[in-house]
CSV table of C-alpha atoms and ligand atoms in Angstrom, one decimal:
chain,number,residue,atom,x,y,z
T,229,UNK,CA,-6.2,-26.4,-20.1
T,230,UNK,CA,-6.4,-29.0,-17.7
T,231,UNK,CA,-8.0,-27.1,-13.9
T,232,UNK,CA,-5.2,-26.7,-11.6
T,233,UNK,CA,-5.2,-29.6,-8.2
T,234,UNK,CA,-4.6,-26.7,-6.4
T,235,UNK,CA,-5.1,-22.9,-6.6
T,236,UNK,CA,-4.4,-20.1,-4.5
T,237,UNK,CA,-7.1,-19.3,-1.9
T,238,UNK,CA,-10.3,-17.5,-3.1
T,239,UNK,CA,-9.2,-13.2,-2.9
T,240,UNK,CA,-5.4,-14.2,-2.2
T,241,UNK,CA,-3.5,-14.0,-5.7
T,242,UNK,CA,-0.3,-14.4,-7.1
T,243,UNK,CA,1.6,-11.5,-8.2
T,244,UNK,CA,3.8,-13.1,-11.5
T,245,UNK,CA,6.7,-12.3,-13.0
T,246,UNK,CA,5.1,-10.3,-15.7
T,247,UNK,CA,3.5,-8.3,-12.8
T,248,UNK,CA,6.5,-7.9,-10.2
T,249,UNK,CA,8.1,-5.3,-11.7
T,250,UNK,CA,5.5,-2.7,-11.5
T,251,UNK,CA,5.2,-3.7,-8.0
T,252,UNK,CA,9.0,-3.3,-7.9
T,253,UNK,CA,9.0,0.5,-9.4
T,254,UNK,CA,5.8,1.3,-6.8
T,255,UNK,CA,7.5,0.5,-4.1
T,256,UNK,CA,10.8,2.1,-5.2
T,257,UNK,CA,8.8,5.3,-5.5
T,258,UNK,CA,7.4,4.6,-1.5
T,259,UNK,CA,11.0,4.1,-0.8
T,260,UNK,CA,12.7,6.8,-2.4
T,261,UNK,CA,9.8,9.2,-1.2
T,262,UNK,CA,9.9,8.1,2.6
T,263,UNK,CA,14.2,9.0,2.4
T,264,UNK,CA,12.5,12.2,0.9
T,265,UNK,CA,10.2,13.3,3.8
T,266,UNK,CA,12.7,11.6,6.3
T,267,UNK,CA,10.2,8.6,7.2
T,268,UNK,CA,11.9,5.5,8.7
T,269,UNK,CA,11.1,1.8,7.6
T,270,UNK,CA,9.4,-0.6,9.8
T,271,UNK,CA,8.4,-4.0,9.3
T,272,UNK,CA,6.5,-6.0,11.5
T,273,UNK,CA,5.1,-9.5,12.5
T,274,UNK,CA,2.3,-10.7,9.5
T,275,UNK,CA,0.2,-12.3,12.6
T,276,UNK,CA,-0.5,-10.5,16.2
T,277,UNK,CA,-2.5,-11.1,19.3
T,278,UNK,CA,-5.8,-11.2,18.6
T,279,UNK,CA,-6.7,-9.1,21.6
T,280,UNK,CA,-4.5,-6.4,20.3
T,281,UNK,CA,-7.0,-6.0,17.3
T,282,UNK,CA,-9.4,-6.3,18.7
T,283,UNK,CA,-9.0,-3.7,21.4
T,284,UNK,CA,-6.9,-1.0,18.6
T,285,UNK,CA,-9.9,-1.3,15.8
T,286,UNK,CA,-12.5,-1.9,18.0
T,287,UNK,CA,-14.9,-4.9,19.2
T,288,UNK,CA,-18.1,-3.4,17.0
T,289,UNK,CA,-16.3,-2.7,13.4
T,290,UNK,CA,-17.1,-4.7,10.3
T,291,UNK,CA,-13.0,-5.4,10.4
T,292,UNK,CA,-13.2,-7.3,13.8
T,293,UNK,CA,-16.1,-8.5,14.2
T,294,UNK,CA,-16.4,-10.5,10.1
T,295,UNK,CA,-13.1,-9.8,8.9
T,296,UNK,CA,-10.4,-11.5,10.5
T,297,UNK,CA,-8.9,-14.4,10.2
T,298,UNK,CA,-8.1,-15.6,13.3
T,299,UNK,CA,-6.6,-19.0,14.7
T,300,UNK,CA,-5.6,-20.8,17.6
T,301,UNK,CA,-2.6,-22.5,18.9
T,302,UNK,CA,-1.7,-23.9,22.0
T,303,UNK,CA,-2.9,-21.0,24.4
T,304,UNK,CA,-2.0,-18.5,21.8
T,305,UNK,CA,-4.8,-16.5,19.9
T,306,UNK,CA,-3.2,-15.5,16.7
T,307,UNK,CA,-4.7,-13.1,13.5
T,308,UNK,CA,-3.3,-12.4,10.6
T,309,UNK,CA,-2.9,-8.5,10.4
T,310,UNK,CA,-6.2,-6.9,8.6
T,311,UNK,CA,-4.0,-3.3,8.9
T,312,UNK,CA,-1.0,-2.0,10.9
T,313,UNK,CA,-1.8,1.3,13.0
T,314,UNK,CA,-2.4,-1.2,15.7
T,315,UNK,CA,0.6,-3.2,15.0
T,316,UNK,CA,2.9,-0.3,14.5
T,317,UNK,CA,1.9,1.5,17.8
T,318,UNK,CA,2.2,-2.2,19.3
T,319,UNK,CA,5.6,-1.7,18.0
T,320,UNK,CA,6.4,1.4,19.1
T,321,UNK,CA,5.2,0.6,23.1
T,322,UNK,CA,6.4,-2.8,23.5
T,323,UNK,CA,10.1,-1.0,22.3
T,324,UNK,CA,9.9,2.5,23.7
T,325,UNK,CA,10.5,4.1,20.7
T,326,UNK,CA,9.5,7.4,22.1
T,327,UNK,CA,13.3,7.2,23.8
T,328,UNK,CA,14.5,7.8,20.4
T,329,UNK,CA,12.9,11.5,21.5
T,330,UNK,CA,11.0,13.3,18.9
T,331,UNK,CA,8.1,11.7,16.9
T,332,UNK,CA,8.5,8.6,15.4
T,333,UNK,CA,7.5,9.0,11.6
T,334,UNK,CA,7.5,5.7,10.4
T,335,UNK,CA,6.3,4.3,7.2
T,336,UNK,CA,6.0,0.7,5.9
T,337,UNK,CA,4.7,-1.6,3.2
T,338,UNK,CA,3.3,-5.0,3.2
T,339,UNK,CA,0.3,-7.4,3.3
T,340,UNK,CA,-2.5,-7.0,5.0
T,341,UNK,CA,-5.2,-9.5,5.5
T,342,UNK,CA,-9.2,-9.2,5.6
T,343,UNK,CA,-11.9,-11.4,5.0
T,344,UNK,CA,-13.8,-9.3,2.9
T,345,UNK,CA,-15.9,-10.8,-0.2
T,346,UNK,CA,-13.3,-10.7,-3.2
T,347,UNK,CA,-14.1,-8.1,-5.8
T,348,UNK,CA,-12.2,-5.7,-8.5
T,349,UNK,CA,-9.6,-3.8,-6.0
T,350,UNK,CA,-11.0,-5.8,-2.4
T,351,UNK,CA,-9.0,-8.6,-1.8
T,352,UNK,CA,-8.8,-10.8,1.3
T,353,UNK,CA,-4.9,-10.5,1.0
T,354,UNK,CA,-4.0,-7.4,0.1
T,355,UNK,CA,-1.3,-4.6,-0.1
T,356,UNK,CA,-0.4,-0.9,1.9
T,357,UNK,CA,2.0,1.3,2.1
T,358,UNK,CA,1.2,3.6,4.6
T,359,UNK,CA,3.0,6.0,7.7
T,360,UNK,CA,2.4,6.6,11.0
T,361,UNK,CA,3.7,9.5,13.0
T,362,UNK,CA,3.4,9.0,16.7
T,363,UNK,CA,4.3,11.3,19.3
T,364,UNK,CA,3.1,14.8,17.8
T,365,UNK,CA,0.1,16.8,18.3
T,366,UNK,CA,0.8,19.4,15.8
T,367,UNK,CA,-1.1,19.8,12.8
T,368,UNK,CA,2.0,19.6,10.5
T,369,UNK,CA,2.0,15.9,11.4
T,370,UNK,CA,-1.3,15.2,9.9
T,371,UNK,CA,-0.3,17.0,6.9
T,372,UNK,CA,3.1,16.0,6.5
T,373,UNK,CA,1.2,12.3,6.6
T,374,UNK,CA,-1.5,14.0,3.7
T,375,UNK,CA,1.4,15.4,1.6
T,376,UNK,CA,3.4,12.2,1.2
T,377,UNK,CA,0.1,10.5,0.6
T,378,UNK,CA,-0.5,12.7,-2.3
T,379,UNK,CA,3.3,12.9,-3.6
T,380,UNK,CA,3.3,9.4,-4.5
T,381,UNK,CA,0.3,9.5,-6.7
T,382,UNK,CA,1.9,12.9,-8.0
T,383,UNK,CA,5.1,10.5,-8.8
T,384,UNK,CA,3.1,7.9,-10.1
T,385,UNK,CA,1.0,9.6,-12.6
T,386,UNK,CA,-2.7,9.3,-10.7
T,387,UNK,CA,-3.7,13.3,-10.8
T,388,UNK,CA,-7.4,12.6,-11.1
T,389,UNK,CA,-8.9,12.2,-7.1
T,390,UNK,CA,-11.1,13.3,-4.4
T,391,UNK,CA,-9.2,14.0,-1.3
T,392,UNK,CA,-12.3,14.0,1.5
T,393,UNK,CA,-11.6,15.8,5.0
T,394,UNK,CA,-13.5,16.1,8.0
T,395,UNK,CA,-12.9,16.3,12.3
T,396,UNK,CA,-14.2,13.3,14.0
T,397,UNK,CA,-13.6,15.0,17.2
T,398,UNK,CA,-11.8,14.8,20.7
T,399,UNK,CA,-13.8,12.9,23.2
T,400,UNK,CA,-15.8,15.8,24.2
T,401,UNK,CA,-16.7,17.2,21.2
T,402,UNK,CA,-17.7,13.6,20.1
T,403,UNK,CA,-19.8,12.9,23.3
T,404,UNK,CA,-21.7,15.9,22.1
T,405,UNK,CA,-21.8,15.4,18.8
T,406,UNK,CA,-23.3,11.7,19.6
T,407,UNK,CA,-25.7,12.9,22.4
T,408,UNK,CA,-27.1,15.5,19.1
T,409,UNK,CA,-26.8,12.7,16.9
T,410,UNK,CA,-28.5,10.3,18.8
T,411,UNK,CA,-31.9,12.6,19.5
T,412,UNK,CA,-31.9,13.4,15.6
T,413,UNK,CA,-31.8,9.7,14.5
T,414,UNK,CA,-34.0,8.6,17.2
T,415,UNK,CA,-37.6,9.1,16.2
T,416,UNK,CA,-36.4,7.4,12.5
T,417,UNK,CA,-34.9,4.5,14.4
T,418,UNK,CA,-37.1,1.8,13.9
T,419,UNK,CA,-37.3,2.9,10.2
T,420,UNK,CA,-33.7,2.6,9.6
T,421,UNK,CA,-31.4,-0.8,9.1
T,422,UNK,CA,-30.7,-3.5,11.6
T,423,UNK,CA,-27.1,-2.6,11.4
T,424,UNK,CA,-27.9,0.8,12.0
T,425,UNK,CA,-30.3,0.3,15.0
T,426,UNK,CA,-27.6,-1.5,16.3
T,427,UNK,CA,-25.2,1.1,16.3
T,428,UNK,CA,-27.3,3.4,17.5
T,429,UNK,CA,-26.2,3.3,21.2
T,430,UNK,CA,-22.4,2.4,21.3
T,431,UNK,CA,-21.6,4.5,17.8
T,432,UNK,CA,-23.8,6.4,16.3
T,433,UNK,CA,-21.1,7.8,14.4
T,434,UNK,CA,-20.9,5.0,12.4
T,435,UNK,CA,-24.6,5.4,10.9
T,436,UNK,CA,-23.2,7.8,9.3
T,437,UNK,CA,-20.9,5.6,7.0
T,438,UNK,CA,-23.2,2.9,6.6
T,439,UNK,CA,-24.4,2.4,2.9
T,440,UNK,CA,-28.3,0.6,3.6
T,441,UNK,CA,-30.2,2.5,0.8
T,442,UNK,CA,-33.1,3.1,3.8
T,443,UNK,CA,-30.4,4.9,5.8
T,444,UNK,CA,-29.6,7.7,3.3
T,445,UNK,CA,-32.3,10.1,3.7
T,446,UNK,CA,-31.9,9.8,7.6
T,447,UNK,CA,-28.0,10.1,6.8
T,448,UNK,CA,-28.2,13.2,4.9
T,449,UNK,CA,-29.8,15.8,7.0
T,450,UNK,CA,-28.4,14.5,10.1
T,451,UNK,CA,-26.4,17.2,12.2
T,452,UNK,CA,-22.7,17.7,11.1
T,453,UNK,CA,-19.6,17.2,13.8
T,454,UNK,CA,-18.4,20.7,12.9
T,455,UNK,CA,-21.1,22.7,15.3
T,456,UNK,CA,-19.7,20.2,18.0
T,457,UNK,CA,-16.2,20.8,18.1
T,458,UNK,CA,-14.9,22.3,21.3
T,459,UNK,CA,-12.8,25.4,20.2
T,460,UNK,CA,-9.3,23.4,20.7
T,461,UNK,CA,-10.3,20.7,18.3
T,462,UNK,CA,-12.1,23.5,15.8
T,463,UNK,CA,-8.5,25.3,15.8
T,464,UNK,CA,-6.8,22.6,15.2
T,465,UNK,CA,-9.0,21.1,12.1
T,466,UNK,CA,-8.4,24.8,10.9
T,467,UNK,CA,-4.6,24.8,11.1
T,468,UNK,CA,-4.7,21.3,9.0
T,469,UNK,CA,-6.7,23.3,6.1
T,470,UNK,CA,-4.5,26.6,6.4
T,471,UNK,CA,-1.2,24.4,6.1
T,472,UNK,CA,-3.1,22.3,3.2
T,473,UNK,CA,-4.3,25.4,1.3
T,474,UNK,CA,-0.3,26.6,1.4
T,475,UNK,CA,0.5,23.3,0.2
T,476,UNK,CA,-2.1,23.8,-2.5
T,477,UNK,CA,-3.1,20.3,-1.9
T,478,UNK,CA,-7.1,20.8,-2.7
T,479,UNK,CA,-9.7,18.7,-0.7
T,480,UNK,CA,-13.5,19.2,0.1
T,481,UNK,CA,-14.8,19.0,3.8
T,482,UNK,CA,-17.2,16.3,4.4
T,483,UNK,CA,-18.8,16.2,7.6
T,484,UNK,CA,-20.5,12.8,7.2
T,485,UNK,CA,-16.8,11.1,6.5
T,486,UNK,CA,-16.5,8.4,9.3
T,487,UNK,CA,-13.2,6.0,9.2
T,488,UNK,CA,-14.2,2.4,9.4
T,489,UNK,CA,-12.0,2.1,12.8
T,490,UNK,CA,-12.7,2.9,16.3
T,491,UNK,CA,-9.8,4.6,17.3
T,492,UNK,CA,-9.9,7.9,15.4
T,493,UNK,CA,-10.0,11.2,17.0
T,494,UNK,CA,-9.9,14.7,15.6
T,495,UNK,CA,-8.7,14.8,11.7
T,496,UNK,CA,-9.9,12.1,9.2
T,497,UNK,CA,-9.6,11.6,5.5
T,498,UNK,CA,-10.2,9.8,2.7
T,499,UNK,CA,-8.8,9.6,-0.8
T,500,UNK,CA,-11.0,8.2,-3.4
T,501,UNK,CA,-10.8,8.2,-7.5
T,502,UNK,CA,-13.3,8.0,-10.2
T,503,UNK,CA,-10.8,5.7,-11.9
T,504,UNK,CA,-11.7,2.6,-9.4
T,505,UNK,CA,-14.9,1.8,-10.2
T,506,UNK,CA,-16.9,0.5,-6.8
T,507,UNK,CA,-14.0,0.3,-5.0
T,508,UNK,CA,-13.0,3.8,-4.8
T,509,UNK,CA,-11.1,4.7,-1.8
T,510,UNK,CA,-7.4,4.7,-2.8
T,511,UNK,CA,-6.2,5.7,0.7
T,512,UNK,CA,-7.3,6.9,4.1
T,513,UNK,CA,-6.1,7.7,7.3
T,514,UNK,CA,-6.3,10.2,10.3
T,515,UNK,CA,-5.6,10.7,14.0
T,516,UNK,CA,-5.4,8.0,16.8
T,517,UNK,CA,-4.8,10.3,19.9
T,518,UNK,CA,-6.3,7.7,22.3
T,519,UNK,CA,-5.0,4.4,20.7
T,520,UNK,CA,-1.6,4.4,22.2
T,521,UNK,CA,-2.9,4.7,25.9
T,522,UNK,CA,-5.3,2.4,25.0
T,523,UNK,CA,-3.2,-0.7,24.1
T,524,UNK,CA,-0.3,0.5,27.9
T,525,UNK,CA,1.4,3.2,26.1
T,526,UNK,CA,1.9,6.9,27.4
T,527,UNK,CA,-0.7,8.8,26.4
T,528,UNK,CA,0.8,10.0,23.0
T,529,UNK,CA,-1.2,11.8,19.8
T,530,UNK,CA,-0.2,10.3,16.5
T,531,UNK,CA,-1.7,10.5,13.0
T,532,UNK,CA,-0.9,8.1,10.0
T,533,UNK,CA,-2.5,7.1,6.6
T,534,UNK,CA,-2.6,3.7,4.7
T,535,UNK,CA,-3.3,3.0,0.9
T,536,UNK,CA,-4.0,0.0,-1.0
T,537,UNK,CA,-1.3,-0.8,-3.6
T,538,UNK,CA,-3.4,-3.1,-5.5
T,539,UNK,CA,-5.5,0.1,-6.2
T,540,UNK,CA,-2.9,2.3,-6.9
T,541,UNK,CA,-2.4,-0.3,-9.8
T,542,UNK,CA,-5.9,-0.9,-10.9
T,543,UNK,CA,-5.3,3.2,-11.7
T,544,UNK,CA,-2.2,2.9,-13.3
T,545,UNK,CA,-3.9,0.2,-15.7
T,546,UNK,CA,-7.5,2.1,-16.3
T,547,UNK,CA,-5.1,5.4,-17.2
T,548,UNK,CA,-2.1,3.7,-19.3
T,549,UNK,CA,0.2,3.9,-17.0
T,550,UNK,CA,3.1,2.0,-17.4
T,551,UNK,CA,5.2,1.8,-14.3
T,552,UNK,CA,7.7,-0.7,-15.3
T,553,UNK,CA,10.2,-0.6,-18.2
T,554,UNK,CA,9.7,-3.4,-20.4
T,555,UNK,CA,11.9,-6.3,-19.3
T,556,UNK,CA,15.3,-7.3,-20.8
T,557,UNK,CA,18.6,-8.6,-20.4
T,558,UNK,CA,21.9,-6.7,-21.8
T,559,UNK,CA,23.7,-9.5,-22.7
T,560,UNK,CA,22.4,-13.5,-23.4
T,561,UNK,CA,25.1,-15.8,-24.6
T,562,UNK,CA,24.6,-17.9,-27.6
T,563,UNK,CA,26.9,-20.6,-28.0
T,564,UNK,CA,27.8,-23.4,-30.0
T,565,UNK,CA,29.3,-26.8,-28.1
T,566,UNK,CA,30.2,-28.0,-25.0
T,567,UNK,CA,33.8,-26.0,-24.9
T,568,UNK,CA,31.7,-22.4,-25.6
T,569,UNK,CA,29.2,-23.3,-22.9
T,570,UNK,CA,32.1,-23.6,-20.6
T,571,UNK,CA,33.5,-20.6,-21.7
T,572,UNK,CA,29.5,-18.8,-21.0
T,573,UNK,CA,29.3,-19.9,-17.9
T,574,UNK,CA,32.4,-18.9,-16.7
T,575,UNK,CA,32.3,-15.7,-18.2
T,576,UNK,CA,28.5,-14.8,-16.7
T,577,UNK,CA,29.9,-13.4,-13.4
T,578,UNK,CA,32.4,-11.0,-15.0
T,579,UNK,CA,29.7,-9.4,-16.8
T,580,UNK,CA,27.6,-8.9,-14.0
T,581,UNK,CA,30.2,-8.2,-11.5
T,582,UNK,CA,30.4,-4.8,-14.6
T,583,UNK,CA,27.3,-4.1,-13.8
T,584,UNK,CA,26.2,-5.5,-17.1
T,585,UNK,CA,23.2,-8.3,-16.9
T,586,UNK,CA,23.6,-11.5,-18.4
T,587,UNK,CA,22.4,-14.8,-19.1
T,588,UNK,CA,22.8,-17.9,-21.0
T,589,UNK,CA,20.5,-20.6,-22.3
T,590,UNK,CA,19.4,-23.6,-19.2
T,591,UNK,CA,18.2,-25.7,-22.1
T,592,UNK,CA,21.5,-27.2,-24.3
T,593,UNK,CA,19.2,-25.7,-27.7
T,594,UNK,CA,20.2,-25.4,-31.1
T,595,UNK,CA,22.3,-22.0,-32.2
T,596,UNK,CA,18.5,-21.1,-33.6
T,597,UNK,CA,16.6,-22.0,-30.9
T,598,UNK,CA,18.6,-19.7,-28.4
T,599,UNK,CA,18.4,-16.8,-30.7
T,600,UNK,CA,14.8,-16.7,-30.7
T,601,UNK,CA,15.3,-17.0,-26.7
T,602,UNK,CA,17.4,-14.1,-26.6
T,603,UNK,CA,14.8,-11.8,-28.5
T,604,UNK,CA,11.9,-13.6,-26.4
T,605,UNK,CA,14.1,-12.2,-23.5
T,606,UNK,CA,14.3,-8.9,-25.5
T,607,UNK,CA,18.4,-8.8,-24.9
T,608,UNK,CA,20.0,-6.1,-25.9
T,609,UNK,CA,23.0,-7.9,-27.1
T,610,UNK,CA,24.4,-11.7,-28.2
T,611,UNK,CA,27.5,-12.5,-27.8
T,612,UNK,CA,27.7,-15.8,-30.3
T,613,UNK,CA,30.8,-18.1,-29.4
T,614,UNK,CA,31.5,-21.3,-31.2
T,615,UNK,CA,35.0,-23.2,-31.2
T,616,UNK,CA,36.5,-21.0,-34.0
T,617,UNK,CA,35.7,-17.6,-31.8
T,618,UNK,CA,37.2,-19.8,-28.7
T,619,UNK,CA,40.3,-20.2,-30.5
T,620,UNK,CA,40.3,-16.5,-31.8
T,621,UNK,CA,39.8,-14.8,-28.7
T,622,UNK,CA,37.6,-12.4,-30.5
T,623,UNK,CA,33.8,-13.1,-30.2
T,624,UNK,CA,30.6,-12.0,-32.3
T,625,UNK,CA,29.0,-9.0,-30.3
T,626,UNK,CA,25.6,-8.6,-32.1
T,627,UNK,CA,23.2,-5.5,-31.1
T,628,UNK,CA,19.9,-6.8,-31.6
T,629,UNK,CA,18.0,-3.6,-32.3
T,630,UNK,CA,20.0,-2.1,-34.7
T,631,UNK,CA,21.3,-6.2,-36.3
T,632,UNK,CA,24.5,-4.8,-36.1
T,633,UNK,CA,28.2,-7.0,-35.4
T,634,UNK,CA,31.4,-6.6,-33.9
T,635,UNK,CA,34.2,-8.5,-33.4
T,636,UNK,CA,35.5,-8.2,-30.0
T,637,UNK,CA,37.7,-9.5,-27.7
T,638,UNK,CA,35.9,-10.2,-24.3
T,639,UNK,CA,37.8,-7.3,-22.6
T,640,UNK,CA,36.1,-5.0,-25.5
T,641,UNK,CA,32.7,-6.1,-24.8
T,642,UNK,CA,33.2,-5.3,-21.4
T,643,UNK,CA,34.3,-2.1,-21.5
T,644,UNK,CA,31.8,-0.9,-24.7
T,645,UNK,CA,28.9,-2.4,-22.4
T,646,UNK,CA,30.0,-1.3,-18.8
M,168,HAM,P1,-8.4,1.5,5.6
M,168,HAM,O1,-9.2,2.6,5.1
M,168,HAM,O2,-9.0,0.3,6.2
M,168,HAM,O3,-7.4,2.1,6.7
M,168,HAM,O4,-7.4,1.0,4.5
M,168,HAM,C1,-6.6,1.8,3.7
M,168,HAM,C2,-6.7,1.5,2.3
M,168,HAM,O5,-6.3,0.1,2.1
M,168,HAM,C3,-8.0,1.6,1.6
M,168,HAM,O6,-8.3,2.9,1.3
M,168,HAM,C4,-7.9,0.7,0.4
M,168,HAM,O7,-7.2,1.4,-0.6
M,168,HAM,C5,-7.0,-0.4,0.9
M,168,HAM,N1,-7.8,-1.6,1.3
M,168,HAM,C6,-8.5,-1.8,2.4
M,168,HAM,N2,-9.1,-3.0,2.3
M,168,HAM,C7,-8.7,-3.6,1.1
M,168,HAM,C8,-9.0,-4.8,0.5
M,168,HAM,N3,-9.8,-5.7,1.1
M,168,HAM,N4,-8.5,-5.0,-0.7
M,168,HAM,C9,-7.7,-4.1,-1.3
M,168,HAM,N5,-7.4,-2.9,-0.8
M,168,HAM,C10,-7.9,-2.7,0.5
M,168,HAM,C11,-6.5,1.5,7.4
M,168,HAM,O8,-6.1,0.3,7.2
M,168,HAM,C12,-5.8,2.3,8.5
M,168,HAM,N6,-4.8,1.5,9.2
M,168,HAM,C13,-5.2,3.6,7.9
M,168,HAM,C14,-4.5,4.4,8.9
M,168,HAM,C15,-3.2,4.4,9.2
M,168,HAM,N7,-5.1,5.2,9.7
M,168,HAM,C16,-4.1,5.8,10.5
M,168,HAM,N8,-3.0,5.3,10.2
C-alpha cells in the first residue's frame, strides 16, 4: 500500500472502529463504578495556563520541564494537559466547589498529553481515568481513592498486580527526611548521575526514583522516610494500612516509592503489573495536602489517583481479555428494487425506535452482494423484501445463525424481535 500524505502525529494514534468498543465497555465499567462509590463526573478544558502546571507539578519534574507541549497565542501561554490533579483542583478553586460542603469526590476520564518518547504503553497522547477527593483529611479518603482503583481491574479481569505504598511525608517530616537524606548521599555525590547531582539540593527525594544504573547502589541503602515521620503523619500512614488490611486489598510498603510530581504529601502509591512489559505502572496516585493553597485555594487536604487506559488494555490483550462483545446488528435489510428500498428506509426508524438495531445496504448491491454484507456485519437477522413481499405484506424474516425463515408481517417481526 501506497504511504499515507498524512499520518497522525508520532505517539498520538487513532483508536478505530474495530478498537472503540473495548474503549466503550472500559469506560462503562469507570462509569458504572463511579455511580457505585458515589464519585461525580467532571470534565475539564484539554489545554490550561501554563503557569498553572507549572506551579501544581512543579518547575524541576521531568513532566514540566521536557514534557509539555506548550504554545503561545496572543498574550496567552497555553499547554495541553499532561494530567488533571492540577486541572481539577484549578476547577474546584476557580468554582468554589467546597460550597457544595463535604468533599468533593470527583472522578473523570479523558486525554492527557506528554511529550514523552513513544513506546509499548507511553504515548504522547494518552488516556486516564482517575478521581480526586478534595476536602478530607481522613484516611478513608485515600482508600476509598485505592479501593475504586482496584475495583475496576477487579471488574475488568486484571487480578495479577503489585500495589506499592509508602508516606512521602508532611513538610516536617520531609524536611527531615531530606536534611538525613542529603548527608547520606553526600559523600557519593560526585559519583552519582548529573541528574541526580542536580537534584541533590532542591529534591533529594527524587534521587530516589531516578533509574541511572550508577545511582542504584547509592539508592538502595539510602535512609527510609518511615524513621522521619512525625507521629501525626506515622498515625495516619497506619490508619491507611489498617483500613486496607480490612478491605483485604494486599500491598507491600516501599520506602523508596517517590511520585514523579511535586505536590505530594503524606500517602503515595503505585500500581504496577508484570503483564506490561517496561512500562509497568498501571496507575498511581496519592495525597496533595499543599497543592490547593498553592495554586489561591483554602488550604484543603485532598488525595486522588490516575490510571492509564491504554495500559489497562495492553493487559486485557497480553491475558485474553475480551472486553467488548463482538460487533453486530439485529436486523440488515436486504432488498430487491427501488419500491423495497423505499419500503427499508422507511421502515429503519420503527425498528430502532423498538429498541431493535437496524441497517440497510448504502451501496444499491445485488440481492447476493448484500447478503454477504449482512454476515460481514454479523446481523442477527435479514429481513428480504422484493416486490412480491411488498405486495403481500408478509416479508422473509431469516435468522442467520440457525438459516432459519419466517414469514411475517412487519408488525410480527417487531414484536418477535422487540
Ligand atoms: P502519573 O503516575 O503521572 O500520575 O500517571 C498515572 C498513570 O497514567 C500512569 O501510571 C500510567 O498508567 C499512565 N501514563 C502516564 N504517562 C503515560 C504515557 N505517556 N502513556 C501512557 N500512559 C501513561 C498522574 O498523572 C497523577 N495526576 C495521578 C494523581 C491523581 N495523583 C493524585 N491524583
Amino acid at each position: 500500500m501506497a504511504k499515507p500524505k498524512y499520518t497522525s502525529h508520532v505517539g498520538m494514534v487513532d483508536i478505530l472502529p474495530d478498537e472503540s468498543p473495548k474503549w466503550r465497555a472500559l469506560e462503562n465499567i469507570i462509569h458504572e463504578e463511579a455511580a457505585r462509590f458515589n464519585f461525580e463526573e467532571i470534565r475539564t478544558p484539554i489545554m490550561e495556563q501554563t503557569e498553572l502546571i507549572v506551579r501544581g507539578i512543579g518547575q524541576l519534574t521531568d513532566i514540566v520541564s521536557k514534557e509539555i507541549f506548550a504554545f503561545e497565542k496572543g498574550d496567552s501561554h497555553y499547554v495541553l494537559r499532561p494530567e488533571l490533579t492540577a486541572p481539577v483542583v484549578r476547577s474546584f478553586v476557580e468554582h468554589h466547589l467546597d460550597q457544595r460542603g463535604g468533599s468533593q469526590k470527583l472522578y473523570y476520564i479523558g486525554p492527557m498529553f506528554r511529550a514523552e518518547k513513544p513506546q509499548k504503553g507511553r504515548q504522547r497522547q494518552f488516556h486516564q481515568f482517575g478521581v480526586e477527593v478534595i476536602g478530607s483529611d481522613d484516611p478513608v479518603a485515600d482508600v476509598e481513592s485505592i479501593a475504586f482503583m482496584m475495583r475496576i481491574y477487579e471488574r475488568v479481569g486484571i487480578k495479577n498486580f503489585e500495589l506499592k505504598l509508602n508516606s512521602v511525608g508532611d513538610p516536617e517530616s520531609r524536611e527531615a527526611y531530606k536534611e538525613a537524606l542529603r548527608s547520606y548521599l553526600k559523600p557519593n555525590l560526585s559519583k552519582m548521575s548529573q541528574v541526580s547531582q542536580d537534584r541533590f539540593e532542591k529534591n533529594p527525594m527524587r534521587i530516589l526514583d531516578s533509574k541511572e544504573p550508577e545511582d542504584q547502589e547509592f539508592i538502595k541503602n539510602a535512609p527510609v522516610i518511615q524513621d522521619y515521620l512525625n507521629e501525626e503523619t506515622a498515625a495516619h500512614f497506619e490508619k491507611v494500612t489498617n483500613y486496607l488490611d480490612e478491605l483485604d486489598i494486599s500491598y507491600t510498603i516501599d520506602p523508596y516509592l517517590v511520585r514523579g510530581m511535586d505536590y505530594y504529601t503524606r500517602t503515595a502509591f503505585e500500581l504496577t503489573s508484570p503483564d506490561l512489559g517496561s512500562q509497568d505502572a498501571l496507575a498511581g496516585g496519592g495525597r496533595y495536602d499543599l497543592l490547593v493553597e498553592e495554586i489561591g485555594g483554602q488550604p484543603t487536604p485532598a488525595v486522588g489517583f490516575a490510571a492509564g487506559m491504554e495500559r489497562v488494555l495492553i493487559a486485557c490483550e497480553e491475558l485474553d481479555i475480551e472486553l467488548a462483545e463482538e460487533k453486530s446488528v439485529d436486523v440488515y435489510f436486504v432488498t430487491l428494487g427501488d419500491a423495497a428500498r423505499s419500503y427499508a428506509i422507511s421502515h429503519l426508524p420503527k425498528l430502532r425506535e423498538a429498541g431493535i438495531s437496524a441497517t440497510m445496504d448504502y451501496m444499491s448491491r445485488s440481492m447476493k452482494a448484500q447478503m454477504k454484507d449482512a454476515n460481514r456485519e454479523n446481523a442477527r437477522y435479514t429481513i428480504i423484501i422484493g416486490d412480491n413481499e411488498l405486495a403481500e405484506g408478509k416479508f422473509t424474516l431469516r435468522n442467520m445463525k440457525e438459516s432459519e425463515e419466517d414469514s411475517l408481517t412487519f408488525d410480527e417481526i417487531i414484536s418477535k424481535l422487540g
